Amino acid sequence: MIIVGGSSSRDLAKDLSNALGCRYIQAATTRFPDGECYTRIDIESLNDDVVIVQNTYPDSNLIEMFLLQDAVKKMGAERVTLVIPYFGYARQDRVFKPGEPESAKVMIKHLGMMCDRVFTVDIHKESVLDYFDCPHEDLKAAPVIADHFMPKNIDLVLSPDLGAKDRARAVGERMGIPYDYLDKVRLSGSDVRISPAQMDCKGKNILIVDDMISTGGTIVAAKQALMEAGAKSVSVACTHGLFVNNALERLTGNALESVLCCNTLENQVSHISVAGIISDALKKKW
Ligand code: R5P
């Protein structure tokens, strides 16, 4: 097996090759003066199972992924596995208003033209993966999030909404502590309303878990509701830290330690590694 790291996921791709004891090649990706993507895999041949590790977000990384798929095929890759740590466009998983595209399906149909197997991590809507004709699996980060927080004296795990309650359950069960969810209503792209917490939060150290933090609106509202309900401390963990428009700074001030995410997107607080989960999956028989 040979791991090819795209520019979104260099550290994770290297960690995977170390965990699997296999060869690692970093794609040499640059931009033409007009912004178009140029990439090259500098190797004589790739006559082996090839794994490309690359996000499909932002759009520039999606284009790089398409080019890498073609390059590895041309270099002789026998079977191509895509590891897409953060799958962009998964939230537009259906037509919400007439005239919209089904963005997740569009991306999958194009990615699916040149691959034999796909792994994602905590994709927003798992069911969209069924648009791939090849074997696919969404891997769950809950165990590594739970293990990270195990020694940290957490009393209660909460998801910010009903949609993420299974994640809170998975983390809470592994930590052996109670879990629940909050009620969230989205008011706009960046504003949400979270109802006052129903559960007893007084004096508790609470961990909020979510699949992603984008603008941070959800976490700000959830933290506020929990502090008003008397929580002693609120820690935050998500799988994908997008942190758009300086959301990380707004959420933490200088206290970066109160927000953590996995290394599906590499940033200042992506200290929870999903390399073990992905390498275990890559070892499985096809
Ligand atoms: C929503 O369904 C997701 O699970 C996240 O809660 C949401 O995308 C977070 O977005 P933001 O940080 O912009 O509130």
Coordinates of C-alpha atoms and ligand atoms in Angstrom, one line a residue:
M1 CA 0.0 0.0 0.0
I2 CA 1.2 3.5 -0.8
I3 CA -0.2 6.6 0.9
V4 CA -0.4 9.8 -1.2
G5 CA -0.9 12.9 0.9
G6 CA -2.7 15.8 -0.7
S7 CA -2.0 19.4 0.5
S8 CA -5.0 19.5 3.0
S9 CA -3.8 16.5 5.0
R10 CA -0.1 16.2 5.0
D11 CA 0.4 15.4 8.7
L12 CA -2.5 13.0 8.9
A13 CA -1.3 11.2 5.8
K14 CA 2.2 10.9 7.2
D15 CA 0.8 9.6 10.5
L16 CA -1.2 7.0 8.5
S17 CA 1.9 5.8 6.7
N18 CA 3.8 5.5 10.0
A19 CA 0.9 3.6 11.6
L20 CA 0.7 1.2 8.6
G21 CA 4.4 1.0 8.0
C22 CA 4.0 1.8 4.3
R23 CA 5.5 4.2 1.8
Y24 CA 4.3 7.9 1.9
I25 CA 4.5 10.3 -1.0
Q26 CA 3.6 14.0 -0.7
A27 CA 1.9 15.3 -3.9
A28 CA 3.8 18.3 -5.1
T29 CA 0.9 20.7 -5.5
T30 CA 1.3 24.3 -6.5
R31 CA -0.8 27.0 -8.2
F32 CA -0.4 28.5 -11.6
P33 CA -0.2 32.3 -11.7
D34 CA -3.9 32.4 -12.5
G35 CA -4.8 30.2 -9.5
E36 CA -5.4 26.9 -11.3
C37 CA -4.1 23.8 -9.5
Y38 CA -0.9 21.9 -10.7
T39 CA 0.1 18.7 -9.0
R40 CA 2.6 15.9 -9.6
I41 CA 3.5 12.7 -7.8
D42 CA 7.2 12.4 -8.2
I43 CA 7.7 8.6 -8.4
E44 CA 8.5 6.1 -11.1
S45 CA 5.3 4.0 -10.8
L46 CA 2.5 3.3 -8.4
N47 CA 1.8 -0.3 -9.1
D48 CA 0.2 -1.0 -5.8
D49 CA -2.9 -0.2 -3.7
V50 CA -2.9 3.6 -3.5
V51 CA -4.6 5.6 -0.8
I52 CA -5.1 9.3 -1.4
V53 CA -5.7 11.4 1.7
Q54 CA -7.2 14.7 0.9
N55 CA -10.2 16.8 2.0
T56 CA -12.8 18.0 -0.5
Y57 CA -13.0 21.4 1.2
P58 CA -12.4 24.2 0.4
D59 CA -13.1 24.0 -3.4
S60 CA -9.4 24.2 -4.2
N61 CA -8.8 20.9 -2.4
L62 CA -11.6 19.3 -4.2
I63 CA -10.0 20.1 -7.5
E64 CA -6.7 18.8 -6.2
M65 CA -8.4 15.6 -5.3
F66 CA -9.7 15.1 -8.9
L67 CA -6.3 15.8 -10.3
L68 CA -4.6 13.3 -7.9
Q69 CA -7.1 10.6 -8.7
D70 CA -6.2 10.9 -12.4
A71 CA -2.4 11.1 -11.7
V72 CA -2.4 8.0 -9.5
K73 CA -4.4 6.0 -12.1
K74 CA -1.9 7.1 -14.8
M75 CA 1.0 6.0 -12.6
G76 CA -0.5 2.5 -12.5
A77 CA -2.4 2.4 -9.2
E78 CA -4.1 -1.0 -8.9
R79 CA -6.8 0.1 -6.6
V80 CA -7.5 3.6 -5.4
T81 CA -8.9 4.3 -1.9
L82 CA -9.9 7.8 -1.1
V83 CA -9.6 8.9 2.5
I84 CA -11.6 12.1 2.8
P85 CA -11.2 13.3 6.4
Y86 CA -13.5 16.2 5.9
F87 CA -16.0 15.8 3.2
G88 CA -17.2 19.2 2.0
Y89 CA -20.7 19.8 0.6
A90 CA -22.2 17.0 2.7
R91 CA -24.7 19.5 4.3
Q92 CA -26.4 20.2 1.0
D93 CA -27.6 16.7 0.9
R94 CA -31.0 17.3 -0.7
V95 CA -32.9 19.9 -2.5
F96 CA -34.3 22.2 0.2
K97 CA -35.8 24.8 -2.2
P98 CA -36.7 24.2 -5.9
G99 CA -33.9 25.2 -8.2
E100 CA -31.1 24.0 -5.9
P101 CA -28.6 21.3 -6.8
E102 CA -28.1 18.2 -4.7
S103 CA -24.5 19.2 -4.0
A104 CA -23.4 16.2 -2.0
K105 CA -24.6 13.9 -4.8
V106 CA -22.9 15.9 -7.4
M107 CA -19.5 15.7 -5.6
I108 CA -19.9 12.0 -5.0
K109 CA -20.8 11.2 -8.6
H110 CA -17.7 13.0 -9.8
L111 CA -15.3 11.6 -7.1
G112 CA -16.7 8.1 -7.7
M113 CA -15.6 8.1 -11.3
M114 CA -12.0 7.2 -10.3
C115 CA -11.9 5.3 -7.1
D116 CA -12.5 1.8 -5.7
R117 CA -13.1 2.5 -2.0
V118 CA -13.9 5.5 0.1
F119 CA -13.5 6.4 3.8
T120 CA -14.8 9.5 5.4
V121 CA -14.9 10.7 9.0
D122 CA -18.1 11.8 10.6
I123 CA -19.6 13.0 7.4
H124 CA -22.6 15.3 8.1
K125 CA -25.2 12.9 6.5
E126 CA -23.9 9.4 6.2
S127 CA -26.6 8.3 3.8
V128 CA -25.2 10.4 1.0
L129 CA -22.3 8.0 0.7
D130 CA -24.6 5.5 -0.8
Y131 CA -24.3 7.5 -4.1
F132 CA -20.8 5.9 -4.4
D133 CA -21.0 2.7 -6.4
C134 CA -17.9 1.4 -4.6
P135 CA -17.5 0.2 -1.0
H136 CA -17.6 3.1 1.4
E137 CA -17.6 3.7 5.2
D138 CA -18.0 6.6 7.4
L139 CA -15.6 6.3 10.4
K140 CA -16.6 7.6 13.8
A141 CA -14.4 9.9 15.9
A142 CA -16.4 9.5 19.1
P143 CA -14.0 6.9 20.6
V144 CA -10.9 9.1 20.2
I145 CA -12.8 12.1 21.5
A146 CA -14.0 10.1 24.5
D147 CA -10.5 8.7 25.2
H148 CA -9.1 12.2 25.1
F149 CA -11.5 13.6 27.7
M150 CA -11.6 10.5 29.9
P151 CA -9.0 11.8 32.4
K152 CA -10.6 15.3 32.5
N153 CA -13.3 15.0 35.1
I154 CA -16.2 15.5 32.8
D155 CA -19.7 14.8 34.5
L156 CA -22.0 15.1 31.5
V157 CA -21.8 15.0 27.7
L158 CA -24.2 17.0 25.6
S159 CA -24.8 17.5 21.9
P160 CA -26.1 20.9 20.9
D161 CA -29.1 19.4 19.0
L162 CA -31.2 16.3 18.6
G163 CA -29.5 15.5 15.3
A164 CA -26.1 14.9 17.1
K165 CA -27.5 13.0 20.0
D166 CA -26.0 9.7 18.9
R167 CA -22.6 11.3 19.0
A168 CA -23.2 12.4 22.6
R169 CA -24.4 8.9 23.4
A170 CA -21.3 7.3 21.9
V171 CA -18.9 9.6 23.8
G172 CA -20.9 9.4 27.0
E173 CA -21.2 5.6 26.9
R174 CA -17.5 5.1 26.3
M175 CA -16.6 7.5 29.1
G176 CA -19.2 5.8 31.4
I177 CA -21.0 9.1 32.2
P178 CA -24.5 10.5 31.4
Y179 CA -25.3 12.2 28.1
D180 CA -28.1 14.2 26.7
Y181 CA -28.9 16.8 24.1
L182 CA -30.0 20.5 23.9
D183 CA -32.8 21.9 21.7
K184 CA -31.5 24.1 18.9
V185 CA -33.3 26.3 16.4
R186 CA -31.2 27.8 13.6
L187 CA -32.2 31.5 13.0
S188 CA -29.7 32.3 10.3
G189 CA -26.4 31.1 8.8
S190 CA -24.5 32.2 11.9
D191 CA -27.2 32.6 14.6
V192 CA -28.9 29.9 16.6
R193 CA -31.2 29.8 19.6
I194 CA -30.6 27.1 22.2
S195 CA -33.5 26.5 24.7
P196 CA -32.6 26.6 28.4
A197 CA -31.1 23.3 29.4
Q198 CA -33.7 20.9 30.9
M199 CA -31.2 18.7 32.6
D200 CA -29.5 19.5 35.9
C201 CA -26.2 21.3 35.0
K202 CA -25.5 22.9 38.4
G203 CA -21.9 22.6 39.4
K204 CA -21.1 20.1 36.5
N205 CA -18.2 19.9 34.2
I206 CA -19.9 19.6 30.8
L207 CA -18.4 18.5 27.5
I208 CA -20.3 19.6 24.3
V209 CA -19.6 17.4 21.3
D210 CA -20.6 18.2 17.7
D211 CA -19.6 17.1 14.2
M212 CA -18.3 20.5 13.2
I213 CA -17.8 24.0 14.3
S214 CA -18.3 26.4 11.4
T215 CA -19.2 30.0 12.5
G216 CA -19.3 28.9 16.1
G217 CA -22.8 30.2 16.5
T218 CA -24.1 26.9 17.8
I219 CA -21.3 26.5 20.4
V220 CA -21.7 30.1 21.6
A221 CA -25.4 29.7 22.2
A222 CA -24.9 26.2 23.8
K223 CA -22.2 27.5 26.2
Q224 CA -24.3 30.4 27.2
A225 CA -27.4 28.2 28.0
L226 CA -25.2 25.9 30.1
M227 CA -23.5 28.6 32.0
E228 CA -26.9 30.2 32.7
A229 CA -28.0 26.8 34.0
G230 CA -25.1 26.8 36.5
A231 CA -22.5 24.6 34.8
K232 CA -19.1 24.7 36.5
S233 CA -17.2 24.4 33.2
V234 CA -18.0 23.8 29.6
S235 CA -15.4 22.1 27.3
V236 CA -16.0 21.8 23.6
A237 CA -14.9 19.1 21.2
C238 CA -15.8 18.6 17.5
T239 CA -14.6 16.4 14.8
H240 CA -14.1 19.1 12.1
G241 CA -12.9 22.5 13.1
L242 CA -13.7 24.8 10.2
F243 CA -13.7 27.9 12.3
V244 CA -14.8 30.4 9.6
N245 CA -14.4 34.1 10.1
N246 CA -12.1 33.8 13.1
A247 CA -14.6 31.6 15.0
L248 CA -11.8 30.0 17.0
E249 CA -10.6 33.4 18.4
R250 CA -14.2 34.4 19.1
L251 CA -14.9 31.2 20.9
T252 CA -11.8 31.0 23.0
G253 CA -10.2 34.4 23.4
N254 CA -6.8 33.2 24.5
A255 CA -8.1 30.1 26.2
L256 CA -7.5 27.7 23.3
E257 CA -7.6 24.7 25.6
S258 CA -11.4 24.9 26.0
V259 CA -12.0 24.0 22.4
L260 CA -10.5 20.9 20.7
C261 CA -11.1 19.2 17.4
C262 CA -9.8 16.2 15.5
N263 CA -7.1 16.5 12.8
T264 CA -9.5 16.0 9.9
L265 CA -8.8 19.7 9.3
E266 CA -5.4 20.7 10.5
N267 CA -5.4 23.8 12.7
Q268 CA -4.1 25.2 16.0
V269 CA -6.5 23.1 18.1
S270 CA -6.7 19.8 16.1
H271 CA -5.0 17.8 18.8
I272 CA -7.2 14.7 18.7
S273 CA -5.9 12.3 16.0
V274 CA -8.1 10.1 13.9
A275 CA -5.0 8.3 12.4
G276 CA -5.6 5.2 14.5
I277 CA -9.3 4.9 13.4
I278 CA -8.4 5.4 9.7
S279 CA -5.4 3.0 9.8
D280 CA -7.5 0.3 11.4
A281 CA -10.1 0.8 8.6
L282 CA -7.4 0.6 5.9
K283 CA -6.1 -2.7 7.3
K284 CA -9.5 -4.3 6.9
K285 CA -10.0 -6.8 4.0
W286 CA -11.8 -5.4 1.0
Ligands
R5P1 C1 -25.4 21.3 12.3 O1 -26.3 20.5 12.0 C2 -24.0 20.8 12.7 O2 -24.0 19.6 13.3 C3 -23.3 21.9 13.4 O3 -23.9 22.1 14.7 C4 -23.3 23.2 12.7 O4 -22.9 23.0 11.4 C5 -22.3 24.1 13.4 O5 -22.3 25.4 12.7 P1 -22.0 26.7 13.4 O6 -20.7 26.6 14.1 O7 -21.9 27.7 12.2 O8 -23.1 27.0 14.3

